[in-house]
XYZ file of C-alpha atoms in Angstrom:
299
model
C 0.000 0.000 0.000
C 1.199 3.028 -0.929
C 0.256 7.131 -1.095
C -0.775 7.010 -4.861
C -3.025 3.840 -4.073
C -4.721 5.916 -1.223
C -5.288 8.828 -3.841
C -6.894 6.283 -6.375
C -9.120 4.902 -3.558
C -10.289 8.120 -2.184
C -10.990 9.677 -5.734
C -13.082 6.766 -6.520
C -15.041 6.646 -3.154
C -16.137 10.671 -4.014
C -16.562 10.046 -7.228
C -18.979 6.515 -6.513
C -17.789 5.507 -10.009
C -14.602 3.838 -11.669
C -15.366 5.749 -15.416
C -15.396 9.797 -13.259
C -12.506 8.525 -10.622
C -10.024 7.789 -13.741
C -11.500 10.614 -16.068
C -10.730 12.858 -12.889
C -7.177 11.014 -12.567
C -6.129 10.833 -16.117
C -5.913 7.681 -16.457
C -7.296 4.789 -18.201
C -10.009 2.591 -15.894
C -8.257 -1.105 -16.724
C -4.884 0.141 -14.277
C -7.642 2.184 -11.829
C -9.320 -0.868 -11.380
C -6.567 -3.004 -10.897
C -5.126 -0.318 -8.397
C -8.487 -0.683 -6.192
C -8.810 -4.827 -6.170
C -5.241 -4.676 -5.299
C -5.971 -2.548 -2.293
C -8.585 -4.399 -1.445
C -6.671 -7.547 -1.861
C -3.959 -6.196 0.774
C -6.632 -5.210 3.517
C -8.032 -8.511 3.110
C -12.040 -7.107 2.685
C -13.847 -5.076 -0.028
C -13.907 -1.572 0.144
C -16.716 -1.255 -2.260
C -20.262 -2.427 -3.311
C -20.496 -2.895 -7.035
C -24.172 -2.010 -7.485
C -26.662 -0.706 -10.612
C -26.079 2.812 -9.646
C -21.951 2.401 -8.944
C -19.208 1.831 -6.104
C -20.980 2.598 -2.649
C -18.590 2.064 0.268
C -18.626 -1.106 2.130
C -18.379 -0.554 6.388
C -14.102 -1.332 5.913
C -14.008 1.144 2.824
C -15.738 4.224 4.816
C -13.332 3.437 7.883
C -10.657 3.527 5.203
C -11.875 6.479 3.461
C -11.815 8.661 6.928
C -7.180 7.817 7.605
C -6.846 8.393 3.593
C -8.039 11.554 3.857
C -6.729 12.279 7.173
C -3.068 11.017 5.930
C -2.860 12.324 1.856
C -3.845 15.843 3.895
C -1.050 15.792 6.142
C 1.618 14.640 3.622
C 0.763 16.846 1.094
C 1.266 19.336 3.678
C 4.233 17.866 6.017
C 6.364 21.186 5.233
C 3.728 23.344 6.669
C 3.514 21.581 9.629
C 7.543 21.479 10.495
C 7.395 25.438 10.976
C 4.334 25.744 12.298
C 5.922 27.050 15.482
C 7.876 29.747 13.163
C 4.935 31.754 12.308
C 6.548 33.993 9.682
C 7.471 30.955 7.803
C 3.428 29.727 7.777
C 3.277 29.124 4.229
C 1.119 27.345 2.012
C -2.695 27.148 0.433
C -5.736 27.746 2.767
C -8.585 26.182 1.715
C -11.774 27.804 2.850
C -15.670 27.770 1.621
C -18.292 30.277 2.192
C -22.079 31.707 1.644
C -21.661 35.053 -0.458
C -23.779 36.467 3.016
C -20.544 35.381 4.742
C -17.469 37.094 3.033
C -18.200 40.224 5.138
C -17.019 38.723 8.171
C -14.620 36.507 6.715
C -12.726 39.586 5.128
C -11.810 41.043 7.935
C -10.520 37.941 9.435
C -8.447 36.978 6.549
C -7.025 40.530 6.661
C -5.916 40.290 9.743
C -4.355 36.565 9.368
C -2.659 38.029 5.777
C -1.072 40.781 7.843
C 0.959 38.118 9.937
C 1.243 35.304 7.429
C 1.678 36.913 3.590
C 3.337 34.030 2.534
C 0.032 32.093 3.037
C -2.490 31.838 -0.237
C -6.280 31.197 -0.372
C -8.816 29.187 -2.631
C -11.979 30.086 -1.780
C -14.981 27.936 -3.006
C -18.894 29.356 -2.835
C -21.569 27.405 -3.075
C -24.847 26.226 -1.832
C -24.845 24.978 2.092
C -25.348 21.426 1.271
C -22.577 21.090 -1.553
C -19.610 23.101 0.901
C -20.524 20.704 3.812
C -19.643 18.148 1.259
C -16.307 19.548 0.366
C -15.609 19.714 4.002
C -16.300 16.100 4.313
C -14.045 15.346 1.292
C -11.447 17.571 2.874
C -11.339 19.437 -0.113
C -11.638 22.737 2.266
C -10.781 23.028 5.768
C -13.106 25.868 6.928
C -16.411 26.114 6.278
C -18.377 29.876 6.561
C -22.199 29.738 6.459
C -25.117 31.288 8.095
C -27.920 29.463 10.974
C -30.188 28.472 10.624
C -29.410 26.952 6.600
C -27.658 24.019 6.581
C -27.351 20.097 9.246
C -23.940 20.544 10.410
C -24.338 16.603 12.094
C -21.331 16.323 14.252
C -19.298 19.222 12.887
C -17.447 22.019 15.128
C -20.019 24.690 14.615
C -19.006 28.302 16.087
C -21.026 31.182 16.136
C -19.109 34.475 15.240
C -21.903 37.107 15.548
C -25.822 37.826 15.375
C -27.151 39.455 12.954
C -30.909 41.597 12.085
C -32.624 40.394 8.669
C -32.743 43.617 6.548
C -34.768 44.271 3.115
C -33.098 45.553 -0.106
C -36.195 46.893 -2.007
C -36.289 49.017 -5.360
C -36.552 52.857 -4.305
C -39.259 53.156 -6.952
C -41.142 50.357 -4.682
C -40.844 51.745 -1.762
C -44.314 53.850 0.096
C -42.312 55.085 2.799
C -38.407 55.896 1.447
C -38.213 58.172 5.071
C -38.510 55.141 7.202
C -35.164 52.627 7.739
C -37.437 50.231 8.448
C -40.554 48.074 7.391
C -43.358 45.376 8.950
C -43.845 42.137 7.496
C -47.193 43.300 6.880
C -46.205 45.995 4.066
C -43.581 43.468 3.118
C -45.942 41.074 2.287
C -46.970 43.608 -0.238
C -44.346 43.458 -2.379
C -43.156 41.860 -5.159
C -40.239 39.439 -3.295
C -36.905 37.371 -4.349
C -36.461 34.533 -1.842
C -33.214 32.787 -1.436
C -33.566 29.091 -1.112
C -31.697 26.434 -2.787
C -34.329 23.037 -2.795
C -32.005 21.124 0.169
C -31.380 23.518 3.047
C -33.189 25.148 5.034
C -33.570 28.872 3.656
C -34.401 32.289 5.240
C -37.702 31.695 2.401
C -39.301 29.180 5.150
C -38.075 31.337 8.143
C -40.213 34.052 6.656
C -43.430 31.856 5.651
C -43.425 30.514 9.136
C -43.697 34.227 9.949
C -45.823 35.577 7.159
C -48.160 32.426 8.032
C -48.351 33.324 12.170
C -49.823 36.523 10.613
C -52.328 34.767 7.860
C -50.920 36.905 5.739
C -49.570 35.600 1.756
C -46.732 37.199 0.553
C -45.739 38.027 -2.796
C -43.277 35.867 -3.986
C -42.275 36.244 -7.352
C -38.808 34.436 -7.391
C -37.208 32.090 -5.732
C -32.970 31.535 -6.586
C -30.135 29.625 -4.629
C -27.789 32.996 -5.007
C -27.390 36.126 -3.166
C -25.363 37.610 -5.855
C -28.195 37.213 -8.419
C -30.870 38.153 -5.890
C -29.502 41.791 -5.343
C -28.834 42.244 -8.968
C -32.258 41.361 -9.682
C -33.153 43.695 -6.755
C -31.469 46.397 -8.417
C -33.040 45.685 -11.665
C -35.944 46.857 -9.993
C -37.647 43.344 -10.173
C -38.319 43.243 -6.308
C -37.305 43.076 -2.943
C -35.289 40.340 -1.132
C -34.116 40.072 2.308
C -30.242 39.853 3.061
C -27.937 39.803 6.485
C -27.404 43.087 7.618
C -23.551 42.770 6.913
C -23.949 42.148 3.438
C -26.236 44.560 2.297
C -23.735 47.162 4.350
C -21.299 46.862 1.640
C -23.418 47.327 -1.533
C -24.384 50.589 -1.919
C -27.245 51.413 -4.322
C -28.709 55.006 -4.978
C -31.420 52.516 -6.366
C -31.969 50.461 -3.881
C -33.396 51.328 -0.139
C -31.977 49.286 2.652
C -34.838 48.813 5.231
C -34.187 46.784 9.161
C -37.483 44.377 8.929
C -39.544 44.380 12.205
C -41.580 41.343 13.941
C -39.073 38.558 12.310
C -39.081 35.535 15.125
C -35.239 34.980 14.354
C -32.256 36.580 13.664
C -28.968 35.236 11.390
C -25.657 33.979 12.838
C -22.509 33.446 10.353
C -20.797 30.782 11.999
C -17.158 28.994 11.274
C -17.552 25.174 10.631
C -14.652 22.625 10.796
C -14.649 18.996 11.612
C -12.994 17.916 14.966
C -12.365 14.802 14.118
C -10.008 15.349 11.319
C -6.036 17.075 11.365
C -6.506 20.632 11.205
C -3.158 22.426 9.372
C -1.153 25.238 11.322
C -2.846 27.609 8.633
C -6.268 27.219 9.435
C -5.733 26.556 13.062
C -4.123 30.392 13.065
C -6.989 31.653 11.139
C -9.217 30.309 14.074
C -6.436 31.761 17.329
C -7.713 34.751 15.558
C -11.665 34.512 15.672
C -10.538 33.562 19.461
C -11.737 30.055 18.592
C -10.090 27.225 20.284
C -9.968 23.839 18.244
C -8.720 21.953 21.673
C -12.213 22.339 23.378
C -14.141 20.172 20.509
């Protein structure tokens, strides 16, 4: 057994088929194949279920999947971990997802971490809730930035950074009362509105129907998309309203656009850091968290 077999194995067990694993490897699937019943051969069990629908992981293969990961992670990044007590030599890439409602906060953290680590660089994945929790899993990022109440985090580290007001971007041209900075659900109900839900998680869309509904009242919703981004340019296209985080709409300006605090809401919106405790955290992310003041020993 060997590193490269480990990489074979753990490409095919996220991929869940032979054909993707080896398109993803560039390599031919006779060798892949070969590579895996090998494996298999050496641990002395099956790793996989062949099945109509692909590989699914036999109870050996998902114990085996779990040290892989854990191992391929820390020798791909053995160098970073030798002068981890030299901060100034902290080097290497940080891996982090995030909800666009999230990059506020994460910003300013990353400024400050640049500041004393510039040798340090970033990839940055966005997505919906479900699909970053699944990168996370796959170790393809370490930290994980998302909002409550949207996403299952199971038995992930999940650590609230701040709490946040709902707020309404709504068209200037839409709005009855541009002197007031803020609005009931009542006269929000009103208007034409862009919800942000994705089909899998848990969106602020059923937050606000459970409200909306405590007050038999219907709102007007005319939209429904899985991305801020496109939700506030549709906002400022003047199609409708949609309700955002109070940090995000902070930084996007609009001369267009009215930002209004929304009144009677029976929650609020915390951007919290994710991780998983159970898996080897590198010196790069575990300095990113010293500086949110999170501590990775108490999980």
């Amino acid at each position: 057994m060997d590193i490269k077999q480990l990489k074979y194995f753990v490409t095919v067990a996220n991929e869940g088929q032979i054909t993707k694993a080896a398109q993803k490897l560039f390599m031919a699937q006779p060798p892949l194949s070969r590579h895996i019943i090998e494996l298999e051969k050496e641990i002395g069990k099956p790793l996989f279920l062949r099945t109509k629908k692909g590989l699914e992981l036999t109870s050996a293969g998902e114990a085996l999947l779990q040290k892989a990961q854990d191992l391929i992670f820390q020798i791909e990044n053995l160098k970073y971990y030798i002068n981890d007590d030299i901060p100034e030599n902290l080097s290497g890439i940080l891996k982090i997802g995030s909800l666009i409602s999230c990059t506020p906060k994460l910003t300013d953290y990353l400024k400050k971490f640049a500041s004393l680590h510039p040798h340090v660089t970033y990839k940055i994945w966005e997505d919906t809730p479900n699909n970053l929790l699944d990168l996370l899993y796959k170790r393809e990022i370490e930290l994980l930035f998302l909002r409550t109440p949207t996403f299952n985090a199971g038995s992930l580290a999940v650590v609230p950074i701040a709490a946040e007001q709902f707020y309404l971007a709504v068209p200037a041209a839409m709005d009855s009362c541009p002197q007031r900075d803020y609005i009931s659900l009542e006269e929000m109900a009103e208007l034409p509105l862009i919800m942000l839900h994705d089909g899998k998680s848990i969106g602020y869309n059923e937050l606000f129907i459970n409200d909306f509904a405590n007050l038999n009242i219907k709102p007007n919703i005319i939209c429904q998309c899985s991305n801020s981004s496109l939700a506030i340019m549709l906002v400022f296209s003047g199609l409708g309203a949609t309700i955002m985080p109070q940090q995000l709409l902070k930084h996007l300006p609009n001369k267009r656009t009215n930002i209004k605090r929304i009144e009677g809401v029976s929650s609020d919106t915390k951007p919290v850091v994710i991780f998983n405790p159970k898996q080897y955290i590198s010196p790069m992310a575990k300095k990113l968290l010293e500086i949110m003041d999170v501590d990775v020993k108490l999980f």
